[in-house]
Coordinates of C-alpha atoms and ligand atoms in Angstrom, one line a residue:
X1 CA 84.6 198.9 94.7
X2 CA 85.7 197.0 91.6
X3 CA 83.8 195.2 89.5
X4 CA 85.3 192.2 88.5
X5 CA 83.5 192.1 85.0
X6 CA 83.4 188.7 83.5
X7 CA 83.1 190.3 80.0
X8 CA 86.6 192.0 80.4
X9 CA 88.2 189.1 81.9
X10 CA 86.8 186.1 79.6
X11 CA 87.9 188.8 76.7
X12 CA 91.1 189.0 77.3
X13 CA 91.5 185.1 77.8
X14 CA 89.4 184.6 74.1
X15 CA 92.2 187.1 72.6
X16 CA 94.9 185.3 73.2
X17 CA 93.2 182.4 72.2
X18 CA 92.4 183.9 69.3
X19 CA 95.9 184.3 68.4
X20 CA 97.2 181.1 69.2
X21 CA 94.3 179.7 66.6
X22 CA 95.3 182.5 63.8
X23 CA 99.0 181.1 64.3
X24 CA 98.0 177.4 63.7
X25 CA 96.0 178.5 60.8
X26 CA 99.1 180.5 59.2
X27 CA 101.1 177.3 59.9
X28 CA 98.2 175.3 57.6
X29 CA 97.6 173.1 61.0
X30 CA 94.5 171.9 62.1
X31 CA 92.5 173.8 65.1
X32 CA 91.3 172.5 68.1
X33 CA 87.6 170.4 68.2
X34 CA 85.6 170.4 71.1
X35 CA 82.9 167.7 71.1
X36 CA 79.9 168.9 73.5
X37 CA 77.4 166.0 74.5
X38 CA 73.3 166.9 75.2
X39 CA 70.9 164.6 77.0
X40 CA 67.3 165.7 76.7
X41 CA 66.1 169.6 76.5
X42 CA 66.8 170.8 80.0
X43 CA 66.3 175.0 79.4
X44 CA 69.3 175.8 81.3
X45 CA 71.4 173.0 80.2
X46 CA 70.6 174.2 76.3
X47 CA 71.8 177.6 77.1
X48 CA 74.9 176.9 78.4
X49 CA 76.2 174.1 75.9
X50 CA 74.6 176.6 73.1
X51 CA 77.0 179.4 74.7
X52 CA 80.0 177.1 74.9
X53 CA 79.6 176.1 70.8
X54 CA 79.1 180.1 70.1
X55 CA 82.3 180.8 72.1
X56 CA 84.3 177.8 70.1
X57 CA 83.2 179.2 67.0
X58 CA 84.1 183.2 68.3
X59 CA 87.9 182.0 68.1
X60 CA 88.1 180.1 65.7
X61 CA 87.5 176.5 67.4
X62 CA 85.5 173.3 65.3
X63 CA 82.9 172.3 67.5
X64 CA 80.4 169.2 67.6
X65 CA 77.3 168.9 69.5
X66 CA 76.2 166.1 70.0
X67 CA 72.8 165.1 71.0
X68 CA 70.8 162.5 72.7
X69 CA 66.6 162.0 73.8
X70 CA 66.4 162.1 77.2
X71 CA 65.5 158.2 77.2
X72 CA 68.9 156.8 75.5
X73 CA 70.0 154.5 77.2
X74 CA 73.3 154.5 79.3
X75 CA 75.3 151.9 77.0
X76 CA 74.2 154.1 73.9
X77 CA 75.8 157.1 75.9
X78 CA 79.1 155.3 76.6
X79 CA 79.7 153.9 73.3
X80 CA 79.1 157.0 71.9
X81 CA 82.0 158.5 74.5
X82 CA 84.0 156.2 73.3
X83 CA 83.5 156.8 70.0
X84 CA 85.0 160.1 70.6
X85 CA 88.0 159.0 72.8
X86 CA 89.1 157.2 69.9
X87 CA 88.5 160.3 67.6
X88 CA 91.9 161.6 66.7
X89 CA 90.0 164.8 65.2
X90 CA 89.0 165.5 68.8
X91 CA 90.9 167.2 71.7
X92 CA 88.2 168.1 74.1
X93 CA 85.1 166.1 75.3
X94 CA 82.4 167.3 77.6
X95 CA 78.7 165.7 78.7
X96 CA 76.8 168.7 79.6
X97 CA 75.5 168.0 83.3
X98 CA 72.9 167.2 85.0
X99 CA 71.6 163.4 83.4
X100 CA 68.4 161.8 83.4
X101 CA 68.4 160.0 86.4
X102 CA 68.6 156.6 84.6
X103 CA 72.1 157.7 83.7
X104 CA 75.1 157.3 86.0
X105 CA 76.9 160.6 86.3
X106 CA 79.9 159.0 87.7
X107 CA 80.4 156.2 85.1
X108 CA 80.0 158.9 82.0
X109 CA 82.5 160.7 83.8
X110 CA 85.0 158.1 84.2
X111 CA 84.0 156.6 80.7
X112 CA 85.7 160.0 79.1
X113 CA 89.4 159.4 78.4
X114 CA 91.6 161.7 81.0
X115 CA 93.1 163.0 78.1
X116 CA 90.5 164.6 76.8
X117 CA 89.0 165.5 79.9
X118 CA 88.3 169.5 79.6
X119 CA 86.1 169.8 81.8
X120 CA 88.5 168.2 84.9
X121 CA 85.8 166.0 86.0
X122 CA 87.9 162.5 85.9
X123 CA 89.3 161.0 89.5
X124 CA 92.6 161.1 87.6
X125 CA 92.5 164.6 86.9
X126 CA 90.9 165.4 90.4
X127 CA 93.5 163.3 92.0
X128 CA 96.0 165.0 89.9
X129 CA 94.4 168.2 90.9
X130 CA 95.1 167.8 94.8
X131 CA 98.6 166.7 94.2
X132 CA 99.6 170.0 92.4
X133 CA 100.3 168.4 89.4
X134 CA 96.7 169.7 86.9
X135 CA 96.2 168.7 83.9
X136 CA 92.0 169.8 83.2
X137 CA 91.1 172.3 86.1
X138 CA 87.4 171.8 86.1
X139 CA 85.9 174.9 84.0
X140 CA 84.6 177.2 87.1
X141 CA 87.2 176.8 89.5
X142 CA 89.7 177.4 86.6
X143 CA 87.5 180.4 85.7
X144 CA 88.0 182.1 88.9
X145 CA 92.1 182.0 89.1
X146 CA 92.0 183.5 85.9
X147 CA 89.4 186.1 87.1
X148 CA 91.7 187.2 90.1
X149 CA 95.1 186.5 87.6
X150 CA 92.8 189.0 85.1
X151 CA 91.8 191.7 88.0
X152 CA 95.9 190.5 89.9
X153 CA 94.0 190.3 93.1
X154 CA 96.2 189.1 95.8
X155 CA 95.9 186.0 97.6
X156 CA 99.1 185.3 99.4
X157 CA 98.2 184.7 102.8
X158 CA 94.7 185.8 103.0
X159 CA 92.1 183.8 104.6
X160 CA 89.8 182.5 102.2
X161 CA 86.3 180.9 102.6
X162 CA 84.8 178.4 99.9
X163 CA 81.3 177.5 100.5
X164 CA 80.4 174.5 98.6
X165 CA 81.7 171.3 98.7
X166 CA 80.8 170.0 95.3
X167 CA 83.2 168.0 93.0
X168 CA 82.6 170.9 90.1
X169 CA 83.0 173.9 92.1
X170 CA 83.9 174.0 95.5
X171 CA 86.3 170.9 96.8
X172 CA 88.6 172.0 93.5
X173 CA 88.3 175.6 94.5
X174 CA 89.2 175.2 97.9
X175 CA 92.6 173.4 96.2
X176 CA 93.4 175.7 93.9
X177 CA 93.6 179.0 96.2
X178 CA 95.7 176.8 99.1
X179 CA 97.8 175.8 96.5
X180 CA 101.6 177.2 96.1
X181 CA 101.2 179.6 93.0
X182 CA 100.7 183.6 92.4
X183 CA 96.8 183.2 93.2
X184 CA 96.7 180.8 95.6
X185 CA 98.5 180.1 98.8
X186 CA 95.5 181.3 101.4
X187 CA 94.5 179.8 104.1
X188 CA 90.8 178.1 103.5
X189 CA 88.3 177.4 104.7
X190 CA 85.3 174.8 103.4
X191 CA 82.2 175.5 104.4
X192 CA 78.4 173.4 103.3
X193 CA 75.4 172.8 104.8
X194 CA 76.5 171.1 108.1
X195 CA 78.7 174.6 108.6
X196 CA 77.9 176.0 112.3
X197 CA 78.6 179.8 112.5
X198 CA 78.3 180.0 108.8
X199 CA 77.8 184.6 109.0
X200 CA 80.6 184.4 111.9
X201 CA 83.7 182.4 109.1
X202 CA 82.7 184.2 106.2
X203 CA 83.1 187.5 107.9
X204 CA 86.5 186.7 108.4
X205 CA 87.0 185.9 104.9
X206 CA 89.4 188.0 102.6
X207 CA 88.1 186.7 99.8
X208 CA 85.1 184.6 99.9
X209 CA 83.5 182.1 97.1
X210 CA 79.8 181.3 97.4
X211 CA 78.9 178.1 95.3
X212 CA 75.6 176.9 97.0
X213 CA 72.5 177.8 94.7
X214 CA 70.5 180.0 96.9
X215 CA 70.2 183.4 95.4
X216 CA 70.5 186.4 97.4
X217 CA 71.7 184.2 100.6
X218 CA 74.7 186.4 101.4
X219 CA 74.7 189.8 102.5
X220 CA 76.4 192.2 104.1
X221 CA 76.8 191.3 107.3
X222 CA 78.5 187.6 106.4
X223 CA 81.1 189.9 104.6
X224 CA 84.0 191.8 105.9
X225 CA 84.9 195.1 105.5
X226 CA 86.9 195.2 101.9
X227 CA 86.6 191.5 101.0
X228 CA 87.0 190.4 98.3
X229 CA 83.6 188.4 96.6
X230 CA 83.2 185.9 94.2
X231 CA 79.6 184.7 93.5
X232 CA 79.5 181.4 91.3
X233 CA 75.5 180.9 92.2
X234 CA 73.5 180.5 89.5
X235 CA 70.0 180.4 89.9
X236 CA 66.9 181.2 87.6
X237 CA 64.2 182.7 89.6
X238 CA 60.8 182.9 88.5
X239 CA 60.1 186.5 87.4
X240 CA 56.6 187.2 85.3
X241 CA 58.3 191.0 84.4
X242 CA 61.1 189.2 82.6
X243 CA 61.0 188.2 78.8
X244 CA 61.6 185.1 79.8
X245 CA 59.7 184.4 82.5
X246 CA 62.5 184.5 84.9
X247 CA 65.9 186.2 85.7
X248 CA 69.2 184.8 86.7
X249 CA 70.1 185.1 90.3
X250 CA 73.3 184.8 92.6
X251 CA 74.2 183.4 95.7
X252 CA 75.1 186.8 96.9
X253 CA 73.0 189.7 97.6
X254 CA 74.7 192.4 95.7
X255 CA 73.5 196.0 96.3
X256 CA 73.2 195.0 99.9
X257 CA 77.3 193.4 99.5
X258 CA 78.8 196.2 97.5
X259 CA 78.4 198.7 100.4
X260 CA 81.3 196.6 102.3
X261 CA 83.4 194.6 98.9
X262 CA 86.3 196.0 98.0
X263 CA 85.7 194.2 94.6
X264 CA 82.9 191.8 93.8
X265 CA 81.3 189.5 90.5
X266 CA 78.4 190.4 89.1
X267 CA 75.5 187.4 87.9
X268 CA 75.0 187.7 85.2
X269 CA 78.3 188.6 83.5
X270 CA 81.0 187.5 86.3
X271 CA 81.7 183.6 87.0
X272 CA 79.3 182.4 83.6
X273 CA 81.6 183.7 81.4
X274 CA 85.1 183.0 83.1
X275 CA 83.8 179.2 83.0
X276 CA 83.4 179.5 79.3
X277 CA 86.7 180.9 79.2
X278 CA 88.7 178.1 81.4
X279 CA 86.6 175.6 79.1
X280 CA 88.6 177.3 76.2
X281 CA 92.1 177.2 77.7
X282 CA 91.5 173.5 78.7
X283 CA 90.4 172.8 75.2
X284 CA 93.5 174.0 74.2
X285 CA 95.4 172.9 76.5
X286 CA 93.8 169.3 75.1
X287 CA 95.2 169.8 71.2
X288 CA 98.4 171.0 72.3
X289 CA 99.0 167.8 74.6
X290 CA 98.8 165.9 71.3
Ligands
NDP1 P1 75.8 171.5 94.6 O1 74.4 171.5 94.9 O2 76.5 170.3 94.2 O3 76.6 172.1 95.9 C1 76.1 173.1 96.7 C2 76.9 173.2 97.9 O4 76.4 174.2 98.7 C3 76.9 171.9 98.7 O5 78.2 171.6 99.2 C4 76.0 172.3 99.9 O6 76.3 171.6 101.1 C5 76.2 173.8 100.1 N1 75.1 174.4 100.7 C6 73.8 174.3 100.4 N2 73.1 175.1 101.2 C7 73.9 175.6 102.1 C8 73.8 176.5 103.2 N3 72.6 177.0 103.5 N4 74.9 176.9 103.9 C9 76.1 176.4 103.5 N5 76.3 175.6 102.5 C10 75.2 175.2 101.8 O7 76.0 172.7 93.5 P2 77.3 173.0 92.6 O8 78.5 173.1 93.3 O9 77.2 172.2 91.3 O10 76.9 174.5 92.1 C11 76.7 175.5 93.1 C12 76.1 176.8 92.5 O11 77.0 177.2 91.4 C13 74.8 176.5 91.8 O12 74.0 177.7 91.9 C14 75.2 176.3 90.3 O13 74.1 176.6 89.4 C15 76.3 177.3 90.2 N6 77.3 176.9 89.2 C16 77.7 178.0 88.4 C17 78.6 177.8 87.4 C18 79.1 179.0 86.7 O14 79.6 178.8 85.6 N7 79.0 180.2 87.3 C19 79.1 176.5 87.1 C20 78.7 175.4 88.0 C21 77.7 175.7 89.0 P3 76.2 170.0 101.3 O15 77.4 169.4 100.6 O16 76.3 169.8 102.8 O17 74.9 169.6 100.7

């Protein structure tokens, strides 16, 4: 079985990244600025936009986090958006998610100019998205072409199972591996909660993506004989043995998986990281629009 190591893959992408920034810096231009926004002190949420400043500053990207009490209020939260929309020192802007409730998700979303849009959340990059014409992949989905472009796993014609509908994950996932390219062009299926026969389709799967939240949910006998697995769960699971008090968790159950994968993400260390890494390229992507 392969591991399809999230350290090797996001690597390689931050290289060449890497390069791309030493080039601009040899040609006295300016590099590209990611401006990161933080409601409130959500653990998880702090870890992740914490990881995506480290991994700006790693190659050689300005970042600028921004942050917020969990009791601004939603017009402060726009206008500060919009402030950064009309930044020209800014390529990439991203509201780390979940809000407070008091905060509509959809409005910040859309208040973010499409332009500088990395993490592909916009209806106009979504719509985009579906028509084969991308501009921001959103971060995960993004993430896991480049894993299977890193590990040249091949898609062409294989049936492939998504479960997970969501706007961040799953519906664009489900897009990008129908779609006509070098990693895409399988036959998918979509599965969520309303799914009957959910162990019977994903043991037909080639290559199966679980994006649902419930760690350790799939095992072995959902999985086919040499599939391919990709595991974007993320869940933190209370654990008293742990230093901190809990351990991250994946959808999929992976000793009992690994008997029957032919190559299969760890979590930690698989999906995390590739999302960091399509974050990057977007980011990128972003200044080089300009
Ligand atoms: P959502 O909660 O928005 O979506 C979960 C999806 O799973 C829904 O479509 C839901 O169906 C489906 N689902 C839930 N239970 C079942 C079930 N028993 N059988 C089949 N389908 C089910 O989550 P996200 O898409 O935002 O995230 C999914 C997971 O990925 C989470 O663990 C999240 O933490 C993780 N994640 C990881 C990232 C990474 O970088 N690795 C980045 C983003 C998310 P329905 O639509 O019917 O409710």
């Amino acid at each position: 079985m392969i591991l399809l190591d999230g350290k090797i893959a996001s690597q390689s992408v931050k290289d060449e990244l890497l390069l791309q920034v030493k080039k601009l810096k040899e040609e006295h231009k300016r590099v590209p600025h990611l401006a990161a926004i933080l409601v409130g002190n959500n653990g998880a949420s702090e870890t992740y936009v914490a990881s995506k400043v480290k991994n700006c500053s790693e190659i050689g990207f300005r970042s600028s986090l921004i942050r917020f009490d969990s009791d601004v209020n939603e017009d402060e939260l726009l206008t500060a958006i919009i402030k950064l929309n009309n930044d020209e020192a800014i390529d990439g802007i991203l509201v780390q998610l979940p809000l407070p409730k008091h905060i509509s998700e959809q409005k910040v979303i859309e208040t973010i100019s499409p332009t500088k849009d990395v993490d592909g959340f916009h209806p106009i990059n979504a719509g985009k998205l579906v028509q084969g014409f991308p501009v921001f992949v959103p971060a995960t989905p993004y993430g896991v072409m480049l894993m299977l472009e890193h590990f040249n796993i091949d898609t062409q014609g294989k049936n492939a199972v998504v479960i997970g509908r969501s706007n961040i994950v799953g519906r664009p996932m489900s897009v990008l591996l129908s779609g006509n390219h070098k990693y895409g062009n399988c036959t998918v299926t979509i599965c969520h909660s309303h799914t009957k026969n959910l162990e019977e389709i994903c043991s037909q799967a080639d290559i199966l993506v679980s994006a649902i939240g419930n760690p350790g949910m799939i095992k072995a006998n959902m999985v086919k004989q040499g599939a391919v697995i990709i595991d974007v769960g993320i869940t933190r699971v209370d654990d008293a043995t742990a230093v901190k008090g809990f351990r991250i968790k994946g959808d999929v159950d992976f000793n009992d998986v690994a008997t029957k994968a032919s190559a299969l993400t760890p979590v930690p260390g698989g999906v995390g990281l590739m999302t960091i890494a399509g974050l990057l390229k977007n980011t990128m992507k972003a200044y080089l629009n300009k």
